Tab-separated table of C-alpha atoms in Angstrom:
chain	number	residue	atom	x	y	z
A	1	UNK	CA	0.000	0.000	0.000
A	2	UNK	CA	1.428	3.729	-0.681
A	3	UNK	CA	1.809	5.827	1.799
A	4	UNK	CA	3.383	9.396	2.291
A	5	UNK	CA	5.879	10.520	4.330
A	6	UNK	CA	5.296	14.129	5.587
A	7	UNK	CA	8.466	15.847	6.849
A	8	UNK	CA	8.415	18.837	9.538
A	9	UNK	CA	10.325	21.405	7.598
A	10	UNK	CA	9.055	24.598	9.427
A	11	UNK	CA	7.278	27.385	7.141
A	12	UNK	CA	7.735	24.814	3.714
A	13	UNK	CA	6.887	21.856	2.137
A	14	UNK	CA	8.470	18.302	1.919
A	15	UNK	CA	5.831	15.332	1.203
A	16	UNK	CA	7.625	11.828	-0.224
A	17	UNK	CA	5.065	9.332	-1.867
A	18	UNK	CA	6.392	5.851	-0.687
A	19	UNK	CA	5.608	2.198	-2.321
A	20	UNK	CA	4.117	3.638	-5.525
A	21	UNK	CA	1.221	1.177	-7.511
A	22	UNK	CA	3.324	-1.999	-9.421
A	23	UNK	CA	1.712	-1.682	-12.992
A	24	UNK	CA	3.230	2.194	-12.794
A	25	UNK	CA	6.393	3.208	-14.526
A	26	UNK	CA	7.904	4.726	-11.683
A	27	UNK	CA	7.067	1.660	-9.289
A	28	UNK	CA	10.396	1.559	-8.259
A	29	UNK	CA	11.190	5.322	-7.631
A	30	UNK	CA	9.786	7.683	-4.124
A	31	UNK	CA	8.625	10.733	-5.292
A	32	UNK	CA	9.763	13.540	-3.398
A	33	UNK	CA	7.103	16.943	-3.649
A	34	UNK	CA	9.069	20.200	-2.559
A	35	UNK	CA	12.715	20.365	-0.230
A	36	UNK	CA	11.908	22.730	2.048
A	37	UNK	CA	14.024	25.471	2.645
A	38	UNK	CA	17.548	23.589	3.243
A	39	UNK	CA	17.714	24.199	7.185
A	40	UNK	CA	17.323	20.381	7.114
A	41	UNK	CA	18.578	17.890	5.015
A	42	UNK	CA	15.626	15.833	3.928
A	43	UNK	CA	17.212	13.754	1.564
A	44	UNK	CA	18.306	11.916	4.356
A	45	UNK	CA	14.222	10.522	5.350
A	46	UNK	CA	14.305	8.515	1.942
A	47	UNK	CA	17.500	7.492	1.077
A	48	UNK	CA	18.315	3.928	0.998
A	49	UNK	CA	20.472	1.334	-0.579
A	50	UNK	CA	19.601	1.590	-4.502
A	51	UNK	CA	16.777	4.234	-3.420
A	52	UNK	CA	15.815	6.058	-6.441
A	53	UNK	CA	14.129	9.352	-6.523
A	54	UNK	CA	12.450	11.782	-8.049
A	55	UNK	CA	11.802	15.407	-7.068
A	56	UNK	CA	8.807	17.310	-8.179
A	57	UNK	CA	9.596	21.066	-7.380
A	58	UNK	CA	6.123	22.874	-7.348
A	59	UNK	CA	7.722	26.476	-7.757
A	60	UNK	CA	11.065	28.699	-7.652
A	61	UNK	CA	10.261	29.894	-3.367
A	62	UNK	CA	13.430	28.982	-1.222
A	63	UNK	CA	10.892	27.609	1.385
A	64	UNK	CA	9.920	24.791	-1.439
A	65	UNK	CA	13.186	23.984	-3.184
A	66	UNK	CA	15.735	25.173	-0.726
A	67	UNK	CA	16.721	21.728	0.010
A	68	UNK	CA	18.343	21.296	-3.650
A	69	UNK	CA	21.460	22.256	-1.775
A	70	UNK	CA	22.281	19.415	-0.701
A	71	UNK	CA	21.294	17.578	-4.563
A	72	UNK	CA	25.051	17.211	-4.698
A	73	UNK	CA	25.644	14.821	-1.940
A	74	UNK	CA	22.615	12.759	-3.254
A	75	UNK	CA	22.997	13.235	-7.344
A	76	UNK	CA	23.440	9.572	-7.845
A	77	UNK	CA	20.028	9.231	-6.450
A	78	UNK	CA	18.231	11.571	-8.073
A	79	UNK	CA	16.812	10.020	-11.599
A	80	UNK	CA	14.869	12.885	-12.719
A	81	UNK	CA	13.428	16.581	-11.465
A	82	UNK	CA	10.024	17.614	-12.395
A	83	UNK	CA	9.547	21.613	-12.640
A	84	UNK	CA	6.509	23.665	-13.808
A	85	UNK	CA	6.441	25.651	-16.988
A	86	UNK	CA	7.778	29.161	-17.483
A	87	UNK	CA	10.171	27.995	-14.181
A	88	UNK	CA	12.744	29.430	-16.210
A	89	UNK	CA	11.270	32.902	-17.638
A	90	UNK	CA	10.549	33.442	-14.022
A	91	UNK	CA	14.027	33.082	-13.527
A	92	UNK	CA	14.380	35.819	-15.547
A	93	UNK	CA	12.007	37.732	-13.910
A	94	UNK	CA	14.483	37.641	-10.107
A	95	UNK	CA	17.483	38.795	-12.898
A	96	UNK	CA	15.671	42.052	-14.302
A	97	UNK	CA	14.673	42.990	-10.497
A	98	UNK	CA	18.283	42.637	-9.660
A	99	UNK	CA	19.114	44.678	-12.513
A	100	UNK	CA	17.347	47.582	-11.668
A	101	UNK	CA	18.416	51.101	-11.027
A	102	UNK	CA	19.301	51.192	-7.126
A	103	UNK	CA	18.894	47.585	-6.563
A	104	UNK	CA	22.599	47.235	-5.482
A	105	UNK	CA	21.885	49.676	-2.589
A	106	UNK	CA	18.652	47.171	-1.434
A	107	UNK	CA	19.323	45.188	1.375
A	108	UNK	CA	16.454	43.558	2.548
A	109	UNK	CA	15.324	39.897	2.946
A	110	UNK	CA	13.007	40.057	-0.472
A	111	UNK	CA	16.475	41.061	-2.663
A	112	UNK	CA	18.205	38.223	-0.651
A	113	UNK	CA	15.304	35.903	-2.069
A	114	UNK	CA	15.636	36.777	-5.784
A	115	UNK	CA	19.444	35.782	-5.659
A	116	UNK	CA	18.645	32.776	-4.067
A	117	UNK	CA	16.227	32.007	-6.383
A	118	UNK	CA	18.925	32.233	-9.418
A	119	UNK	CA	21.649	30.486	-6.921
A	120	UNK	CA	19.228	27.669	-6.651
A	121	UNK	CA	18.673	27.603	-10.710
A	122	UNK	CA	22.102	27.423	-11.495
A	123	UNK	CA	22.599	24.053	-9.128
A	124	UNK	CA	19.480	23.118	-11.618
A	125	UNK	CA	21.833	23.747	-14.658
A	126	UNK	CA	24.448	22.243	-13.420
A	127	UNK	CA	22.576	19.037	-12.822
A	128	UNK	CA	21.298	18.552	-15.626
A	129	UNK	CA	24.365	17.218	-16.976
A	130	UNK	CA	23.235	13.821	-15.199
A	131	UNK	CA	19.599	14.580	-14.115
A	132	UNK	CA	16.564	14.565	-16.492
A	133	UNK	CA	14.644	17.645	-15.947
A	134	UNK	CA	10.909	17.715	-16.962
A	135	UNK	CA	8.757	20.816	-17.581
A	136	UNK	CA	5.425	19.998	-16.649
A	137	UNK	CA	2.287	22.036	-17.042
A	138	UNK	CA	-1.589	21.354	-17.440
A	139	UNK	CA	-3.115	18.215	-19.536
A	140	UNK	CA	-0.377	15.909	-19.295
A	141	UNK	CA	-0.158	12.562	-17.454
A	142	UNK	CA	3.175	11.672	-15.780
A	143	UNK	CA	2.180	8.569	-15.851
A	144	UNK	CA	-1.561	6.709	-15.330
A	145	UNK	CA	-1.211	7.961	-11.619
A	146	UNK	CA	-0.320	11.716	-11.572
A	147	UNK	CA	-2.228	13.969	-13.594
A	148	UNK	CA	-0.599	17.644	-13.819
A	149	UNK	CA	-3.838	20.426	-13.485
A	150	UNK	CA	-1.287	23.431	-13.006
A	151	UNK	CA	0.077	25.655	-14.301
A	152	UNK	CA	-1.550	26.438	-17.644
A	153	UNK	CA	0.262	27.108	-20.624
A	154	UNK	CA	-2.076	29.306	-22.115
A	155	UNK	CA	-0.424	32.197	-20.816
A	156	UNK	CA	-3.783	34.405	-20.235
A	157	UNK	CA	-4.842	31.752	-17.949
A	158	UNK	CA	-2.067	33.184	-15.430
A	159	UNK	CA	-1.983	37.110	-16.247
A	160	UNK	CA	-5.159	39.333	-17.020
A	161	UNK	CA	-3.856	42.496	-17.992
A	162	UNK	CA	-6.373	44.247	-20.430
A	163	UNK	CA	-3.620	46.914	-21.841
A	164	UNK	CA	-1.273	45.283	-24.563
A	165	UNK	CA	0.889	48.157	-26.091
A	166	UNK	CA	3.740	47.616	-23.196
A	167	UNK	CA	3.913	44.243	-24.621
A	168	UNK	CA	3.572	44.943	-28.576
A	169	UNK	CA	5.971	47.215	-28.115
A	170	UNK	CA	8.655	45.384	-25.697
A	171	UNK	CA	8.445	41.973	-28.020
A	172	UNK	CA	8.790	44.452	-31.723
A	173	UNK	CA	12.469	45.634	-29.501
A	174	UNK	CA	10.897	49.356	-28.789
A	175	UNK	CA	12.091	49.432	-25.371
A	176	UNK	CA	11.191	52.984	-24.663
A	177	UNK	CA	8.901	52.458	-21.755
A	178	UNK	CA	11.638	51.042	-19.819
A	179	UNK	CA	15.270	52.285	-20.829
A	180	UNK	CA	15.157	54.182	-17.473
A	181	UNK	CA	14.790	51.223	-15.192
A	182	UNK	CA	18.375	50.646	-16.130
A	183	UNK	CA	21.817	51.821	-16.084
A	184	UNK	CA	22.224	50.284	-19.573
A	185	UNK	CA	19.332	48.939	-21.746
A	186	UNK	CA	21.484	46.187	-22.856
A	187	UNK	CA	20.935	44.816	-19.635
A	188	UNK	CA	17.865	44.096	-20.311
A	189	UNK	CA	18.107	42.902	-23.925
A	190	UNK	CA	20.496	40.577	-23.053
A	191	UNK	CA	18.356	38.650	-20.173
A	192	UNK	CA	15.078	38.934	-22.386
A	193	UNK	CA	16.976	37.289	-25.428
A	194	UNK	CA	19.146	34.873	-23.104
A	195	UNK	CA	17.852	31.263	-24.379
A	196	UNK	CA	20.830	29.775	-22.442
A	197	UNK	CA	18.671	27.137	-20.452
A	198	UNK	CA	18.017	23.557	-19.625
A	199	UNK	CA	16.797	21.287	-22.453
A	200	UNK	CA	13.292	21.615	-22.791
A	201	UNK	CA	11.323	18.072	-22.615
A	202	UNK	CA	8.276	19.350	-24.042
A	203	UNK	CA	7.619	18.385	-28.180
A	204	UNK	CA	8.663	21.022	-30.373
A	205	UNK	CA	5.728	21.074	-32.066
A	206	UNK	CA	3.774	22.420	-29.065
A	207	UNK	CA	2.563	25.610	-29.865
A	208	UNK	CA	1.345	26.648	-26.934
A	209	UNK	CA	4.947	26.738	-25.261
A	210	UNK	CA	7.638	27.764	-28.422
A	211	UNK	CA	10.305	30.390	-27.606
A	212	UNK	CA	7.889	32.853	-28.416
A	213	UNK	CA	5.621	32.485	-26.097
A	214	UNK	CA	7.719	31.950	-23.673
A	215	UNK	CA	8.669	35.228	-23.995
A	216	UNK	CA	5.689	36.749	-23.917
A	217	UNK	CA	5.179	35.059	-20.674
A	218	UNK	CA	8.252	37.107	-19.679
A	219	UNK	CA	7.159	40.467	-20.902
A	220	UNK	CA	3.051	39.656	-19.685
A	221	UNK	CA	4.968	39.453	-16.406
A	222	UNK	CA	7.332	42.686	-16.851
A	223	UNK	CA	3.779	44.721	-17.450
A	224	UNK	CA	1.791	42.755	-14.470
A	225	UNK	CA	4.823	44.052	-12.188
A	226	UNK	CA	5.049	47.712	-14.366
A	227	UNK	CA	3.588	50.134	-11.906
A	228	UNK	CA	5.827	48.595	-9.048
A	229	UNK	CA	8.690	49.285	-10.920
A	230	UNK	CA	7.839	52.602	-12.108
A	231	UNK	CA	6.872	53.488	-7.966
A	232	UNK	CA	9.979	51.986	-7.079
A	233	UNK	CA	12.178	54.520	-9.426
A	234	UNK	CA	10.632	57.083	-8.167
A	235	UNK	CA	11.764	56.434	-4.608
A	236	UNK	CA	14.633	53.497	-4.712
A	237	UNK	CA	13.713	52.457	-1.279
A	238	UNK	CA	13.807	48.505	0.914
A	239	UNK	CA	10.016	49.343	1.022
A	240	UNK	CA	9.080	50.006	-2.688
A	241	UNK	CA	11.551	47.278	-3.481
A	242	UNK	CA	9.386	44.623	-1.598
A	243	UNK	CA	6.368	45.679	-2.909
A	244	UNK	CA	7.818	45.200	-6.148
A	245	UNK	CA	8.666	41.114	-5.234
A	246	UNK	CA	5.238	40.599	-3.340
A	247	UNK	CA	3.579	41.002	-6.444
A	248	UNK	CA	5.973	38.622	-8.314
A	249	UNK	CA	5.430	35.954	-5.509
A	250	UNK	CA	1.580	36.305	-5.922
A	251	UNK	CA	2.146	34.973	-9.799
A	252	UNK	CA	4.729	32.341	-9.314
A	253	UNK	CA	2.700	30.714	-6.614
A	254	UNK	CA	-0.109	30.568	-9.771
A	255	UNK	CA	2.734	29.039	-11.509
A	256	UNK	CA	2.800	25.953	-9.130
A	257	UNK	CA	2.507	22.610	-10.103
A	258	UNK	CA	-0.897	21.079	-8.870
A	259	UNK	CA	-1.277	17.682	-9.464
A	260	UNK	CA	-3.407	14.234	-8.685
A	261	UNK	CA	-2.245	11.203	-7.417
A	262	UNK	CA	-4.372	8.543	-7.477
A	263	UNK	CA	-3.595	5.136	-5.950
A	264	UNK	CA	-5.741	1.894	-7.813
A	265	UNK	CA	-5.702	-1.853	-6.733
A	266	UNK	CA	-6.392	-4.116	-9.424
A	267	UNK	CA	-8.035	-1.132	-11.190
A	268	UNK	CA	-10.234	-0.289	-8.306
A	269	UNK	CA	-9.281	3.263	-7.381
A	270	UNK	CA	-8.736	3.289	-3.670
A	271	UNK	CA	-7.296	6.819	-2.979
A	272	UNK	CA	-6.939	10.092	-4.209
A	273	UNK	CA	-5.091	13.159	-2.975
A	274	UNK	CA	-4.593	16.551	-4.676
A	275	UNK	CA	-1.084	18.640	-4.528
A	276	UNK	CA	-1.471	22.033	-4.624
A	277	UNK	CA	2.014	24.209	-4.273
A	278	UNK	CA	1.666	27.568	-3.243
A	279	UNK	CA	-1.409	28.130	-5.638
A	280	UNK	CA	-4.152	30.531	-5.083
A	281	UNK	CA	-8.007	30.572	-5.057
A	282	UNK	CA	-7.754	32.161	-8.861
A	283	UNK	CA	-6.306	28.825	-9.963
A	284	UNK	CA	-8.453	26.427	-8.166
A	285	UNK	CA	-11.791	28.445	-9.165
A	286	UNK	CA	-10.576	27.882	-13.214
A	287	UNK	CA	-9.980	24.470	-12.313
A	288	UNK	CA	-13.380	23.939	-10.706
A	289	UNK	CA	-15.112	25.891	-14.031
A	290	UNK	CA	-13.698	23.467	-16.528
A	291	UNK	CA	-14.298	20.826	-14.050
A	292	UNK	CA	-11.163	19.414	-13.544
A	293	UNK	CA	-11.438	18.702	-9.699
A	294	UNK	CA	-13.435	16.425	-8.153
A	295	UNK	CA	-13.457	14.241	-4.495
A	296	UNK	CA	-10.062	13.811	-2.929
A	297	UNK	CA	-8.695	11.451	-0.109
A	298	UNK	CA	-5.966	13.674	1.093
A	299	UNK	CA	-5.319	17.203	0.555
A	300	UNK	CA	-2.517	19.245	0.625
A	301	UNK	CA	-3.608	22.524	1.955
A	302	UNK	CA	-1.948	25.215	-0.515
A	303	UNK	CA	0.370	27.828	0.533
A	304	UNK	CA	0.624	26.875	4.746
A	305	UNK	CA	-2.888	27.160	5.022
A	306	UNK	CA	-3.392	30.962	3.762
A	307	UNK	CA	-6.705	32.119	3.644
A	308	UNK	CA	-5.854	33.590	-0.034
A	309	UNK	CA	-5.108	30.338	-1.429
A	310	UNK	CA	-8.264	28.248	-0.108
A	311	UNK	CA	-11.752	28.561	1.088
A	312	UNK	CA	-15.241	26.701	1.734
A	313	UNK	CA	-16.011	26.255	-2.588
A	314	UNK	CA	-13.097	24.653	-2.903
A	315	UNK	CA	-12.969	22.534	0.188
A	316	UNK	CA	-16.170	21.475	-0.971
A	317	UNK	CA	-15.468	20.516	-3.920
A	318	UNK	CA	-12.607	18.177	-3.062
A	319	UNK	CA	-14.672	17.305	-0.121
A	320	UNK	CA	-11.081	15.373	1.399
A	321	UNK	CA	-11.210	13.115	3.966
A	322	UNK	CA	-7.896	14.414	5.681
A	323	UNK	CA	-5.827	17.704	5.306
A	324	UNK	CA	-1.940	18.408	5.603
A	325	UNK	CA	-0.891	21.896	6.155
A	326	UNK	CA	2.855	22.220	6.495
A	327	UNK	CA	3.465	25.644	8.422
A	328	UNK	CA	5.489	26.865	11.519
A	329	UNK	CA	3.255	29.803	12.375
A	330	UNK	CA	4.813	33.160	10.164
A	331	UNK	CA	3.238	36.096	9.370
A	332	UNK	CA	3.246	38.094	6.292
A	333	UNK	CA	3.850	41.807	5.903
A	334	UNK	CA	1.498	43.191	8.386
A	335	UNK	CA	-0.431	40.390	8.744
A	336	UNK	CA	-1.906	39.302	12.489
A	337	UNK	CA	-2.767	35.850	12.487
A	338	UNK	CA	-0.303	33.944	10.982
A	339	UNK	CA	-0.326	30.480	8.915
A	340	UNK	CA	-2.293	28.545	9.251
A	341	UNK	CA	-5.292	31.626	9.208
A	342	UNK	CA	-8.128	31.029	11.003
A	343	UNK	CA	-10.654	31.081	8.419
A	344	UNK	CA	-8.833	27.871	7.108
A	345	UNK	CA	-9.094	25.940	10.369
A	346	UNK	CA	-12.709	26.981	10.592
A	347	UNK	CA	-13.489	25.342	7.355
A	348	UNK	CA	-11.598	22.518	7.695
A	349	UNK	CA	-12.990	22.051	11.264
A	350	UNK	CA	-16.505	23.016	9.912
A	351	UNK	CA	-16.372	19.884	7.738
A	352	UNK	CA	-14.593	17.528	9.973
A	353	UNK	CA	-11.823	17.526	7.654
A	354	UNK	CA	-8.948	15.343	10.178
A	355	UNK	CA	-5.698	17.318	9.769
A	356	UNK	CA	-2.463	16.793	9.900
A	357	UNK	CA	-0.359	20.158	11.110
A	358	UNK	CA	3.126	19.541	11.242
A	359	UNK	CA	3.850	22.135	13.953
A	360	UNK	CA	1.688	23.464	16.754
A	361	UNK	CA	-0.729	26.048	16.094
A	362	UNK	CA	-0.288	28.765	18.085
A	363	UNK	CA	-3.218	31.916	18.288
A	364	UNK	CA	-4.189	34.639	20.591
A	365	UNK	CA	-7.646	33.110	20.979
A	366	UNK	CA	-7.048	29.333	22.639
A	367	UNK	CA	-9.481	27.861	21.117
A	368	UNK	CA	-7.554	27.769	18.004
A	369	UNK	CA	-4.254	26.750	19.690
A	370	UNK	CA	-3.623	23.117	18.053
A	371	UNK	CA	-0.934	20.829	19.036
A	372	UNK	CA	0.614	18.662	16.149
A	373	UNK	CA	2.018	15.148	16.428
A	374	UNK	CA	4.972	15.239	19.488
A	375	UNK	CA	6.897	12.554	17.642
A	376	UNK	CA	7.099	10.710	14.754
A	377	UNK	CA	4.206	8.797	14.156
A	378	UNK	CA	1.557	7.422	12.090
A	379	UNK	CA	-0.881	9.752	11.147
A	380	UNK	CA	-3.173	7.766	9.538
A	381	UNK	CA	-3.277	4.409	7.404
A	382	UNK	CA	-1.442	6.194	4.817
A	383	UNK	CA	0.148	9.109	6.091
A	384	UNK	CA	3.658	9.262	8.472
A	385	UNK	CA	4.621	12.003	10.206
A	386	UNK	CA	8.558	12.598	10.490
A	387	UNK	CA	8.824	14.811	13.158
């Protein structure tokens, strides 16, 4: 029988899918979803003699990959590495806001995050030398077990921004909008031209996702982040700076890999569980309109439990029959109740949803003060909790 493994990684994600069905492919790999963010070395919960592993990253945030660190140690485990489309343009994205005017005077934590994003990318390139790296997005089976849902590569399905000249006019080279976000234009011409990446495993013929529209993805995501920018030259400040990288956050977690998993016995179906990333409501509403989710077994609660990323249409939809929400109790910005929010344990609670939090909860009102598992332990049939 499967059964995952959920690690305690503070404020991030680390799930491994253990003893995967015998007709599948992959029957003889664990499937590892998200690193957390490298303050422990996770590899370490799954490794065995001849282990074999594969690592679906759900998006570029330090708290979700920051455990490819340690990939070195453990290359000659690692068989292949699932990302989500337009990983790479987003990429990009951490190298233009890096490249702005007055960004080498920033020192806050959100500056320190896009380098880290593009020092975790280049241990990416560099393993692909001996790892296979998969793009995955919407419609595609990995194999007759995991479905991807997320992200989409129709590229409007991520951005809706009604004004288009920024973008005719960036992608026909008139760069006049922006020449003074940067010391040198050619700054900029260089990254948005840069095609210098991993092999794509996607069929050439795919229309949807050619170099082009790749980088329009780039350039839709220059003019959903435009205003920031233009604020933040105004007054080159830690503040403006963040606001700047909030709003890039918001659309990379839409970027996340979501994906089923669904466990069958002798081609009874037995169990299925949703992955969800860091994506928001936006994503799981589109999902619900073209109705591509239906009943899970197990759900991973998206984004710690945030109140943006989940609420009572959704939950009952998937109407699960037990939760995970991977959190250590951090705030956002100004926020006052902290992950998991509230609203999130209401619902769940509301619905009698059994859930597995891999820290305490901790809130000013005690009634909301939850304790999680105080050792490792078996959280259910198919769940274990590594504490």
């Amino acid at each position: 029988m499967f059964k995952y493994k959920v690690l305690n990684v503070g404020q991030g994600d680390c799930i491994g899918i253990l003893n995967l069905v015998k007709r599948c492919k992959y029957k003889n790999y664990k499937i590892i979803t998200d690193l957390g963010d490298g303050s422990r070395d996770i590899f370490k919960e799954f490794i065995k003699q001849n282990t074999k592993l594969i690592l679906c990253l759900t998006h570029s945030h330090k708290d979700h990959i920051g455990g490819l660190k340690y990939l070195d140690d453990y290359k000659d485990y690692v068989k292949e590495i699932w990302l989500p489309a337009y990983y790479q343009e987003i990429i990009k994205i951490a190298k233009i806001l890096l490249s702005l005017k007055g960004s080498k005077d920033i020192d806050n934590e959100d500056i320190n995050k896009c380098k880290n994003s593009i020092e975790i990318y280049n241990i990416l390139v560099k393993a692909n030398k001996k790892i296979k790296i998969k793009f995955v997005y919407e419609g595609i089976n990995i194999c007759s077990h995991i479905k991807i849902l997320n992200p989409p590569l129709n590229i409007n399905n991520i951005f809706d921004i009604k004004d288009k000249k920024f973008e005719k006019k960036i992608l026909s080279d008139d760069y006049d909008d922006i020449k003074d976000w940067f010391e040198n234009i050619e700054i900029f011409i260089k990254i948005l031209n840069n095609d210098d990446f991993i092999q794509y495993d996607i069929p050439k013929d795919l229309k949807e996702y050619n170099k082009i529209k790749r980088k329009e993805f780039f350039v839709k995501f220059l003019n959903y982040l435009k205003e920031d920018i233009d604020n933040y030259l105004i007054s080159s400040n830690n503040m403006n700076f963040s606001n700047i990288y909030t709003k890039s956050k918001l659309s990379t977690n839409d970027c996340s890999i979501v994906n089923t998993f669904s466990y069958t016995k002798e081609k009874e179906k037995i169990c299925d569980s949703l992955f969800t990333g860091d994506a928001s409501i936006k994503i799981f509403d589109r999902l619900i309109k073209n109705n591509k989710l239906k009943k899970v077994n197990i759900l991973k609660v998206p984004h710690h439990g945030s109140k943006h990323n989940l609420n009572e249409n959704i939950v009952n939809t998937l109407n699960p029959n037990f939760a995970i929400i991977s959190h250590n109790n951090h705030k956002f910005g100004t926020s006052i109740d902290g992950h998991p929010n509230i609203e999130i344990i209401d619902i769940l609670t509301k619905n009698r949803i059994k859930t597995l939090y891999t820290n305490d909860v901790i809130k000013s009102a005690p009634a909301y003060n939850i304790k999680c598992p105080t050792s490792s332990c078996l959280f259910c049939n198919n769940i274990s909790y590594i504490k």
